[in-house]
Amino acid sequence: MYKILMTYDNTQGLDALISNKEFEVEVHNKPSQEELRELIKDYDGILIRSEVKITSEIIEAAQKLKFIGRAGTGVDNVDKDAASSKGIIVANVPGGNTISAAEHTIGLMLSLARHIPESYKSLKSKKWDRKNFVGTELFGKTLGLIGLGRIGTEVAKRLKVFDMKIIAYDPFAGQDIAKESGVELKSLDDIFAQSDYISIHSPLNDSTRGMINAAAIKKMKDGVRIVNCARGPVINEQDLSEAVKSGKVAGAAIDVFAKEPPQDWTLVETDRVLVTPHLAASTDEAQVRIAKEIGEVLIDFFIKGIKRNVVR
Ligand code: NAD
Ligand code: MLT
């Protein structure tokens, strides 16, 4: 019997795992790091979302752990080196929430362009204000994507239909992928100089942390709009807030933050910065798709010894 620790309480889509007699699944919803350090000792496998961090201390405390299952895409909350040095497999579900994240990105862009959240709030307070909410079209504008992977390409495909010109910076993307999605690959400086909208779809790594800072913003067009549905630390929040306040950046739409929930609320409180609490992947479809797949990956690993979706 394998003991599995679930660190979130939505068991939708996990029926095959929960009903399997080989597994005992226990739910401890969002344990603190201290709680997790104690809990982890008893388990063979753990399922996490983005809130729980598997640090080297947690890995060190683990005594039987063989499998870390990330029910989602980003694995920046797992110390992968520490895990692999102890022979622990880290698996994720890449692609399960791609469409949801792409659709959320586009929703945020349209909301920015047409002032939908502000005008909604205004009318709900019984003000009939049309003058202050004149928007702009996406038609004919240039969208610069930073990261042309799964989500970046789906955003591109959809926004092509809006007749946007789409350019992208991705040091690892091939011309074939770019061509297929109707995107022109450019340098990062070209993205900054030419884009009316910049949307981030890269992972968080050493090359992207703090990539959108005051120096980068200085290279952008006046009135640029910035969307981030990737990872919070890619943006320097203070620098973005200053740039929106000064009018250099016309608006920003942010789904992900340096700390979640934010500890510094400056960016959230800045006017013309739309915010959602890390919701890009939060759809019924994506959650069930991801839960089913990570459940199957876990069962295959423990029962059949098959390693799928392993993150390296
Ligand atoms: P992906 O791995 O398919 O694509 C990422 C792309 O970024 C790759 O093509 C890679 O070559 C590129 N890249 C790597 N380093 C780069 C750099 N320095 N500059 C520019 N591009 C770089 O990942 P994905 O599934 O498309 O996810 C993209 C991001 O969105 C990830 O950070 C992921 O964690 C995040 N995400 C967030 C949500 C959410 O709920 N907000 C949901 C899903 C994914
Ligand atoms: C992901 O990386 O899959 C998304 O950010 C959603 C999540 O964290 O669960």
Tab-separated table of C-alpha atoms and ligand atoms in Angstrom:
chain	number	residue	atom	x	y	z
A	1	MET	CA	0.000	0.000	0.000
A	2	TYR	CA	1.411	3.386	-1.057
A	3	LYS	CA	0.645	6.453	1.022
A	4	ILE	CA	-0.056	9.600	-0.992
A	5	LEU	CA	-0.290	13.088	0.475
A	6	MET	CA	-2.607	15.503	-1.332
A	7	THR	CA	-1.897	19.132	-0.474
A	8	TYR	CA	-5.125	20.534	-1.936
A	9	ASP	CA	-8.703	19.539	-1.260
A	10	ASN	CA	-10.267	19.257	-4.724
A	11	THR	CA	-10.369	15.531	-5.464
A	12	GLN	CA	-12.399	15.972	-8.680
A	13	GLY	CA	-10.933	13.806	-11.474
A	14	LEU	CA	-8.951	11.626	-9.052
A	15	ASP	CA	-11.527	8.802	-8.699
A	16	ALA	CA	-9.239	6.188	-10.294
A	17	LEU	CA	-6.503	6.931	-7.748
A	18	ILE	CA	-8.734	7.267	-4.710
A	19	SER	CA	-10.641	4.027	-5.430
A	20	ASN	CA	-7.445	2.050	-6.136
A	21	LYS	CA	-6.780	-0.390	-3.260
A	22	GLU	CA	-3.006	-0.028	-3.696
A	23	PHE	CA	-3.151	3.603	-2.518
A	24	GLU	CA	-4.120	5.404	0.635
A	25	VAL	CA	-4.709	9.056	-0.244
A	26	GLU	CA	-4.791	11.597	2.580
A	27	VAL	CA	-5.689	15.261	2.156
A	28	HIS	CA	-3.904	17.977	4.149
A	29	ASN	CA	-4.997	21.188	2.510
A	30	LYS	CA	-2.188	23.734	1.978
A	31	PRO	CA	0.072	22.711	4.898
A	32	SER	CA	2.588	25.294	6.141
A	33	GLN	CA	6.265	24.517	5.472
A	34	GLU	CA	6.668	23.435	9.124
A	35	GLU	CA	3.658	21.103	8.900
A	36	LEU	CA	4.860	19.709	5.592
A	37	ARG	CA	8.332	18.988	6.962
A	38	GLU	CA	6.703	16.703	9.575
A	39	LEU	CA	4.003	15.247	7.303
A	40	ILE	CA	6.303	14.318	4.436
A	41	LYS	CA	8.111	11.637	6.474
A	42	ASP	CA	5.188	9.224	6.167
A	43	TYR	CA	4.441	9.408	2.460
A	44	ASP	CA	5.576	7.616	-0.698
A	45	GLY	CA	4.130	10.244	-3.002
A	46	ILE	CA	2.859	13.817	-2.853
A	47	LEU	CA	0.504	15.794	-5.094
A	48	ILE	CA	0.904	19.573	-5.157
A	49	ARG	CA	-0.412	22.652	-6.917
A	50	SER	CA	1.379	26.001	-7.007
A	51	GLU	CA	0.856	27.065	-3.373
A	52	VAL	CA	3.004	24.378	-1.740
A	53	LYS	CA	6.775	24.654	-2.091
A	54	ILE	CA	8.945	21.544	-2.132
A	55	THR	CA	12.231	23.010	-0.954
A	56	SER	CA	15.491	21.186	-0.265
A	57	GLU	CA	14.524	21.133	3.464
A	58	ILE	CA	11.306	19.276	2.643
A	59	ILE	CA	13.182	16.825	0.417
A	60	GLU	CA	15.730	16.298	3.190
A	61	ALA	CA	12.962	15.539	5.697
A	62	ALA	CA	11.323	12.998	3.350
A	63	GLN	CA	12.138	9.414	4.289
A	64	LYS	CA	10.129	7.281	1.833
A	65	LEU	CA	9.225	9.798	-0.852
A	66	LYS	CA	9.613	8.582	-4.436
A	67	PHE	CA	7.211	10.764	-6.420
A	68	ILE	CA	6.285	14.448	-6.513
A	69	GLY	CA	3.284	15.073	-8.748
A	70	ARG	CA	2.690	18.685	-9.825
A	71	ALA	CA	-0.959	19.054	-10.827
A	72	GLY	CA	-0.194	21.808	-13.333
A	73	THR	CA	2.559	23.101	-15.599
A	74	GLY	CA	5.102	25.239	-13.703
A	75	VAL	CA	7.570	23.351	-11.498
A	76	ASP	CA	9.362	26.436	-10.186
A	77	ASN	CA	7.968	25.562	-6.721
A	78	VAL	CA	9.968	22.312	-6.601
A	79	ASP	CA	13.706	22.043	-5.931
A	80	LYS	CA	14.281	19.585	-8.774
A	81	ASP	CA	18.016	19.193	-8.139
A	82	ALA	CA	17.398	18.245	-4.502
A	83	ALA	CA	14.698	15.781	-5.587
A	84	SER	CA	16.799	14.107	-8.268
A	85	SER	CA	19.823	13.835	-5.970
A	86	LYS	CA	17.614	11.676	-3.744
A	87	GLY	CA	16.214	9.711	-6.686
A	88	ILE	CA	12.744	11.271	-6.352
A	89	ILE	CA	10.759	11.634	-9.562
A	90	VAL	CA	9.120	15.003	-10.312
A	91	ALA	CA	6.242	14.776	-12.808
A	92	ASN	CA	3.860	17.472	-14.051
A	93	VAL	CA	1.002	17.823	-16.521
A	94	PRO	CA	2.264	20.058	-19.291
A	95	GLY	CA	-0.485	21.175	-21.589
A	96	GLY	CA	-3.498	20.327	-19.439
A	97	ASN	CA	-4.270	23.985	-18.847
A	98	THR	CA	-2.800	25.514	-22.018
A	99	ILE	CA	-6.118	26.497	-23.580
A	100	SER	CA	-7.459	27.888	-20.312
A	101	ALA	CA	-4.333	30.019	-19.828
A	102	ALA	CA	-4.439	31.243	-23.435
A	103	GLU	CA	-8.112	32.190	-23.145
A	104	HIS	CA	-7.504	34.015	-19.847
A	105	THR	CA	-4.644	35.976	-21.429
A	106	ILE	CA	-6.903	37.103	-24.260
A	107	GLY	CA	-9.688	37.946	-21.794
A	108	LEU	CA	-7.261	40.188	-19.911
A	109	MET	CA	-6.061	41.869	-23.107
A	110	LEU	CA	-9.609	42.678	-24.169
A	111	SER	CA	-10.436	43.846	-20.653
A	112	LEU	CA	-7.444	46.193	-20.762
A	113	ALA	CA	-8.276	47.527	-24.211
A	114	ARG	CA	-11.946	48.166	-23.395
A	115	HIS	CA	-11.806	49.074	-19.675
A	116	ILE	CA	-14.269	46.310	-18.891
A	117	PRO	CA	-13.525	45.914	-15.134
A	118	GLU	CA	-13.539	49.683	-14.449
A	119	SER	CA	-16.711	50.369	-16.433
A	120	TYR	CA	-18.422	47.380	-14.784
A	121	LYS	CA	-17.506	48.753	-11.350
A	122	SER	CA	-18.681	52.236	-12.312
A	123	LEU	CA	-22.073	51.104	-13.621
A	124	LYS	CA	-22.589	48.820	-10.614
A	125	SER	CA	-22.226	51.950	-8.486
A	126	LYS	CA	-25.079	53.431	-10.588
A	127	LYS	CA	-22.941	55.837	-12.631
A	128	TRP	CA	-23.721	56.047	-16.367
A	129	ASP	CA	-20.234	57.083	-17.523
A	130	ARG	CA	-19.393	56.503	-21.182
A	131	LYS	CA	-16.898	59.316	-21.632
A	132	ASN	CA	-14.169	57.913	-19.387
A	133	PHE	CA	-14.152	54.437	-20.843
A	134	VAL	CA	-13.393	54.945	-24.517
A	135	GLY	CA	-11.226	51.993	-25.516
A	136	THR	CA	-8.872	50.948	-28.285
A	137	GLU	CA	-9.052	48.108	-30.816
A	138	LEU	CA	-6.705	45.136	-30.939
A	139	PHE	CA	-7.073	45.218	-34.740
A	140	GLY	CA	-3.817	46.221	-36.461
A	141	LYS	CA	-1.808	46.377	-33.239
A	142	THR	CA	1.463	44.507	-32.656
A	143	LEU	CA	1.534	41.826	-30.005
A	144	GLY	CA	4.957	40.822	-28.687
A	145	LEU	CA	5.081	37.402	-27.054
A	146	ILE	CA	7.888	36.533	-24.679
A	147	GLY	CA	7.913	32.739	-24.848
A	148	LEU	CA	6.488	30.842	-27.801
A	149	GLY	CA	5.749	27.495	-26.196
A	150	ARG	CA	2.389	25.841	-25.630
A	151	ILE	CA	0.495	28.877	-24.332
A	152	GLY	CA	2.306	31.458	-26.453
A	153	THR	CA	1.423	29.635	-29.683
A	154	GLU	CA	-2.237	29.197	-28.690
A	155	VAL	CA	-2.473	32.918	-27.868
A	156	ALA	CA	-0.881	33.712	-31.230
A	157	LYS	CA	-3.269	31.477	-33.191
A	158	ARG	CA	-6.292	33.077	-31.588
A	159	LEU	CA	-5.116	36.672	-31.891
A	160	LYS	CA	-4.243	36.222	-35.563
A	161	VAL	CA	-7.993	36.126	-36.085
A	162	PHE	CA	-8.146	39.606	-34.525
A	163	ASP	CA	-5.766	40.787	-37.266
A	164	MET	CA	-2.950	41.580	-34.866
A	165	LYS	CA	0.650	41.470	-36.063
A	166	ILE	CA	2.366	38.920	-33.853
A	167	ILE	CA	6.069	38.832	-33.052
A	168	ALA	CA	7.835	36.703	-30.459
A	169	TYR	CA	11.079	36.341	-28.566
A	170	ASP	CA	11.972	32.793	-27.594
A	171	PRO	CA	15.624	31.712	-27.585
A	172	PHE	CA	14.639	28.063	-28.077
A	173	ALA	CA	11.767	28.276	-30.577
A	174	GLY	CA	12.393	27.136	-34.136
A	175	GLN	CA	11.282	28.976	-37.266
A	176	ASP	CA	8.931	26.057	-38.078
A	177	ILE	CA	6.884	26.599	-34.900
A	178	ALA	CA	6.840	30.349	-35.469
A	179	LYS	CA	5.725	29.961	-39.079
A	180	GLU	CA	3.004	27.491	-38.140
A	181	SER	CA	1.543	29.981	-35.663
A	182	GLY	CA	1.922	32.972	-37.983
A	183	VAL	CA	4.554	34.611	-35.789
A	184	GLU	CA	7.783	36.380	-36.643
A	185	LEU	CA	10.706	35.630	-34.294
A	186	LYS	CA	12.578	38.739	-33.131
A	187	SER	CA	15.172	39.804	-30.587
A	188	LEU	CA	13.997	40.834	-27.132
A	189	ASP	CA	14.905	44.461	-27.867
A	190	ASP	CA	12.764	44.358	-31.031
A	191	ILE	CA	9.847	43.030	-28.983
A	192	PHE	CA	10.287	45.921	-26.560
A	193	ALA	CA	10.615	48.528	-29.335
A	194	GLN	CA	7.779	47.361	-31.607
A	195	SER	CA	4.984	45.969	-29.437
A	196	ASP	CA	1.726	47.667	-28.479
A	197	TYR	CA	0.989	44.686	-26.234
A	198	ILE	CA	3.566	42.473	-24.559
A	199	SER	CA	2.398	39.150	-23.162
A	200	ILE	CA	4.688	36.925	-21.110
A	201	HIS	CA	4.585	33.142	-21.627
A	202	SER	CA	8.043	31.997	-20.559
A	203	PRO	CA	8.949	29.880	-17.548
A	204	LEU	CA	10.515	31.421	-14.466
A	205	ASN	CA	14.255	30.752	-14.652
A	206	ASP	CA	17.521	32.628	-14.209
A	207	SER	CA	17.173	34.272	-17.616
A	208	THR	CA	13.608	35.509	-17.071
A	209	ARG	CA	13.592	36.553	-13.390
A	210	GLY	CA	13.205	40.344	-13.283
A	211	MET	CA	13.292	40.530	-17.100
A	212	ILE	CA	10.603	43.239	-17.157
A	213	ASN	CA	12.249	45.978	-15.096
A	214	ALA	CA	12.752	49.741	-15.399
A	215	ALA	CA	15.545	49.352	-17.997
A	216	ALA	CA	13.415	47.045	-20.170
A	217	ILE	CA	10.343	49.272	-19.855
A	218	LYS	CA	12.417	52.261	-20.980
A	219	LYS	CA	13.001	50.448	-24.301
A	220	MET	CA	9.264	49.908	-24.847
A	221	LYS	CA	6.842	52.040	-26.866
A	222	ASP	CA	5.069	54.783	-24.942
A	223	GLY	CA	1.571	53.522	-24.116
A	224	VAL	CA	2.499	49.821	-24.252
A	225	ARG	CA	0.206	47.379	-22.404
A	226	ILE	CA	1.684	44.418	-20.552
A	227	VAL	CA	0.026	41.102	-19.688
A	228	ASN	CA	1.519	38.471	-17.393
A	229	CYS	CA	-0.151	35.082	-17.009
A	230	ALA	CA	3.189	33.229	-16.638
A	231	ARG	CA	5.076	33.772	-13.376
A	232	GLY	CA	5.122	36.852	-11.126
A	233	PRO	CA	8.882	37.242	-10.572
A	234	VAL	CA	9.447	37.763	-14.316
A	235	ILE	CA	8.251	41.338	-13.638
A	236	ASN	CA	9.761	43.794	-11.174
A	237	GLU	CA	6.463	44.884	-9.609
A	238	GLN	CA	7.717	48.216	-8.234
A	239	ASP	CA	9.164	49.202	-11.625
A	240	LEU	CA	5.949	48.275	-13.442
A	241	SER	CA	3.834	50.180	-10.939
A	242	GLU	CA	5.992	53.305	-11.416
A	243	ALA	CA	5.788	52.976	-15.200
A	244	VAL	CA	1.977	52.708	-15.140
A	245	LYS	CA	1.707	55.689	-12.792
A	246	SER	CA	3.925	57.762	-15.097
A	247	GLY	CA	1.825	56.830	-18.154
A	248	LYS	CA	4.771	55.159	-19.960
A	249	VAL	CA	2.819	51.906	-19.688
A	250	ALA	CA	-0.862	52.512	-20.517
A	251	GLY	CA	-2.051	49.511	-18.551
A	252	ALA	CA	-1.131	46.080	-17.288
A	253	ALA	CA	-3.052	42.895	-16.593
A	254	ILE	CA	-1.490	40.602	-14.056
A	255	ASP	CA	-2.547	37.090	-13.018
A	256	VAL	CA	0.626	36.060	-11.178
A	257	PHE	CA	2.638	37.799	-8.488
A	258	ALA	CA	6.085	37.863	-6.908
A	259	LYS	CA	4.516	36.408	-3.749
A	260	GLU	CA	1.112	34.749	-3.750
A	261	PRO	CA	-0.949	36.076	-2.088
A	262	PRO	CA	0.956	39.364	-2.475
A	263	GLN	CA	2.835	40.704	0.531
A	264	ASP	CA	3.502	44.024	-1.147
A	265	TRP	CA	0.198	45.297	-2.590
A	266	THR	CA	1.681	48.247	-4.527
A	267	LEU	CA	1.068	46.785	-7.976
A	268	VAL	CA	-2.395	45.487	-7.126
A	269	GLU	CA	-3.379	48.926	-5.850
A	270	THR	CA	-2.055	50.787	-8.892
A	271	ASP	CA	-4.757	52.263	-11.156
A	272	ARG	CA	-4.919	50.794	-14.671
A	273	VAL	CA	-3.452	47.515	-13.421
A	274	LEU	CA	-6.052	44.755	-13.774
A	275	VAL	CA	-5.496	41.822	-11.507
A	276	THR	CA	-6.747	38.273	-11.100
A	277	PRO	CA	-5.565	35.898	-8.357
A	278	HIS	CA	-3.656	33.275	-10.434
A	279	LEU	CA	-6.804	32.197	-12.239
A	280	ALA	CA	-5.516	31.503	-15.747
A	281	ALA	CA	-5.647	27.731	-15.285
A	282	SER	CA	-8.728	27.736	-13.092
A	283	THR	CA	-11.425	26.281	-15.294
A	284	ASP	CA	-13.513	23.174	-14.673
A	285	GLU	CA	-12.121	21.594	-17.828
A	286	ALA	CA	-8.448	22.207	-17.045
A	287	GLN	CA	-8.709	21.124	-13.411
A	288	VAL	CA	-10.377	17.800	-14.261
A	289	ARG	CA	-8.033	17.152	-17.215
A	290	ILE	CA	-4.994	17.764	-15.030
A	291	ALA	CA	-6.269	15.764	-12.053
A	292	LYS	CA	-7.048	12.734	-14.267
A	293	GLU	CA	-3.653	12.833	-15.928
A	294	ILE	CA	-1.548	13.288	-12.797
A	295	GLY	CA	-3.557	10.465	-11.153
A	296	GLU	CA	-2.764	8.159	-14.092
A	297	VAL	CA	0.899	9.187	-14.126
A	298	LEU	CA	1.156	8.423	-10.402
A	299	ILE	CA	-0.566	5.027	-10.714
A	300	ASP	CA	1.637	4.056	-13.665
A	301	PHE	CA	4.746	5.011	-11.720
A	302	PHE	CA	3.988	3.055	-8.556
A	303	ILE	CA	2.186	0.046	-10.061
A	304	LYS	CA	3.874	-0.441	-13.436
A	305	GLY	CA	7.197	1.348	-12.876
A	306	ILE	CA	6.493	3.573	-15.894
A	307	LYS	CA	7.920	7.083	-15.615
A	308	ARG	CA	5.802	9.581	-17.549
A	309	ASN	CA	5.804	13.399	-17.660
A	310	VAL	CA	9.089	13.474	-15.786
A	311	VAL	CA	10.535	16.967	-15.437
A	312	ARG	CA	14.277	17.213	-15.940
B	1	NAD	P1	6.203	26.026	-22.370
B	1	NAD	O1	7.353	25.359	-21.714
B	1	NAD	O2	5.394	25.274	-23.350
B	1	NAD	O3	6.681	27.376	-23.070
B	1	NAD	C1	7.602	28.255	-22.494
B	1	NAD	C2	8.448	28.838	-23.625
B	1	NAD	O4	9.299	29.822	-23.050
B	1	NAD	C3	9.345	27.785	-24.294
B	1	NAD	O5	9.111	27.782	-25.697
B	1	NAD	C4	10.758	28.245	-23.963
B	1	NAD	O6	11.666	28.025	-25.024
B	1	NAD	C5	10.541	29.737	-23.723
B	1	NAD	N1	11.602	30.366	-22.964
B	1	NAD	C6	12.500	29.807	-22.092
B	1	NAD	N2	13.348	30.763	-21.646
B	1	NAD	C7	12.974	31.926	-22.233
B	1	NAD	C8	13.463	33.247	-22.175
B	1	NAD	N3	14.526	33.579	-21.433
B	1	NAD	N4	12.836	34.202	-22.909
B	1	NAD	C9	11.766	33.889	-23.683
B	1	NAD	N5	11.261	32.646	-23.787
B	1	NAD	C10	11.859	31.684	-23.068
B	1	NAD	O7	5.294	26.554	-21.164
B	1	NAD	P2	3.742	26.943	-21.215
B	1	NAD	O8	2.932	25.753	-20.856
B	1	NAD	O9	3.462	27.690	-22.464
B	1	NAD	O10	3.677	27.928	-19.947
B	1	NAD	C11	4.232	29.227	-20.034
B	1	NAD	C12	4.265	29.869	-18.650
B	1	NAD	O11	2.938	30.004	-18.148
B	1	NAD	C13	5.020	29.064	-17.574
B	1	NAD	O12	5.684	29.994	-16.754
B	1	NAD	C14	3.909	28.399	-16.769
B	1	NAD	O13	4.300	28.092	-15.477
B	1	NAD	C15	2.867	29.505	-16.813
B	1	NAD	N6	1.480	29.083	-16.587
B	1	NAD	C16	0.725	29.882	-15.813
B	1	NAD	C17	-0.609	29.573	-15.631
B	1	NAD	C18	-1.477	30.411	-14.731
B	1	NAD	O14	-2.382	29.874	-14.119
B	1	NAD	N7	-1.258	31.695	-14.650
B	1	NAD	C19	-1.162	28.439	-16.250
B	1	NAD	C20	-0.334	27.640	-17.050
B	1	NAD	C21	1.005	27.975	-17.217
B	2	MLT	C1	0.528	26.111	-13.792
B	2	MLT	O1	1.740	26.304	-13.760
B	2	MLT	O2	0.014	25.036	-14.135
B	2	MLT	C2	-0.383	27.221	-13.426
B	2	MLT	O3	0.298	28.328	-12.924
B	2	MLT	C3	-1.546	26.842	-12.602
B	2	MLT	C4	-1.164	26.346	-11.258
B	2	MLT	O4	-0.223	26.835	-10.677
B	2	MLT	O5	-1.805	25.418	-10.789
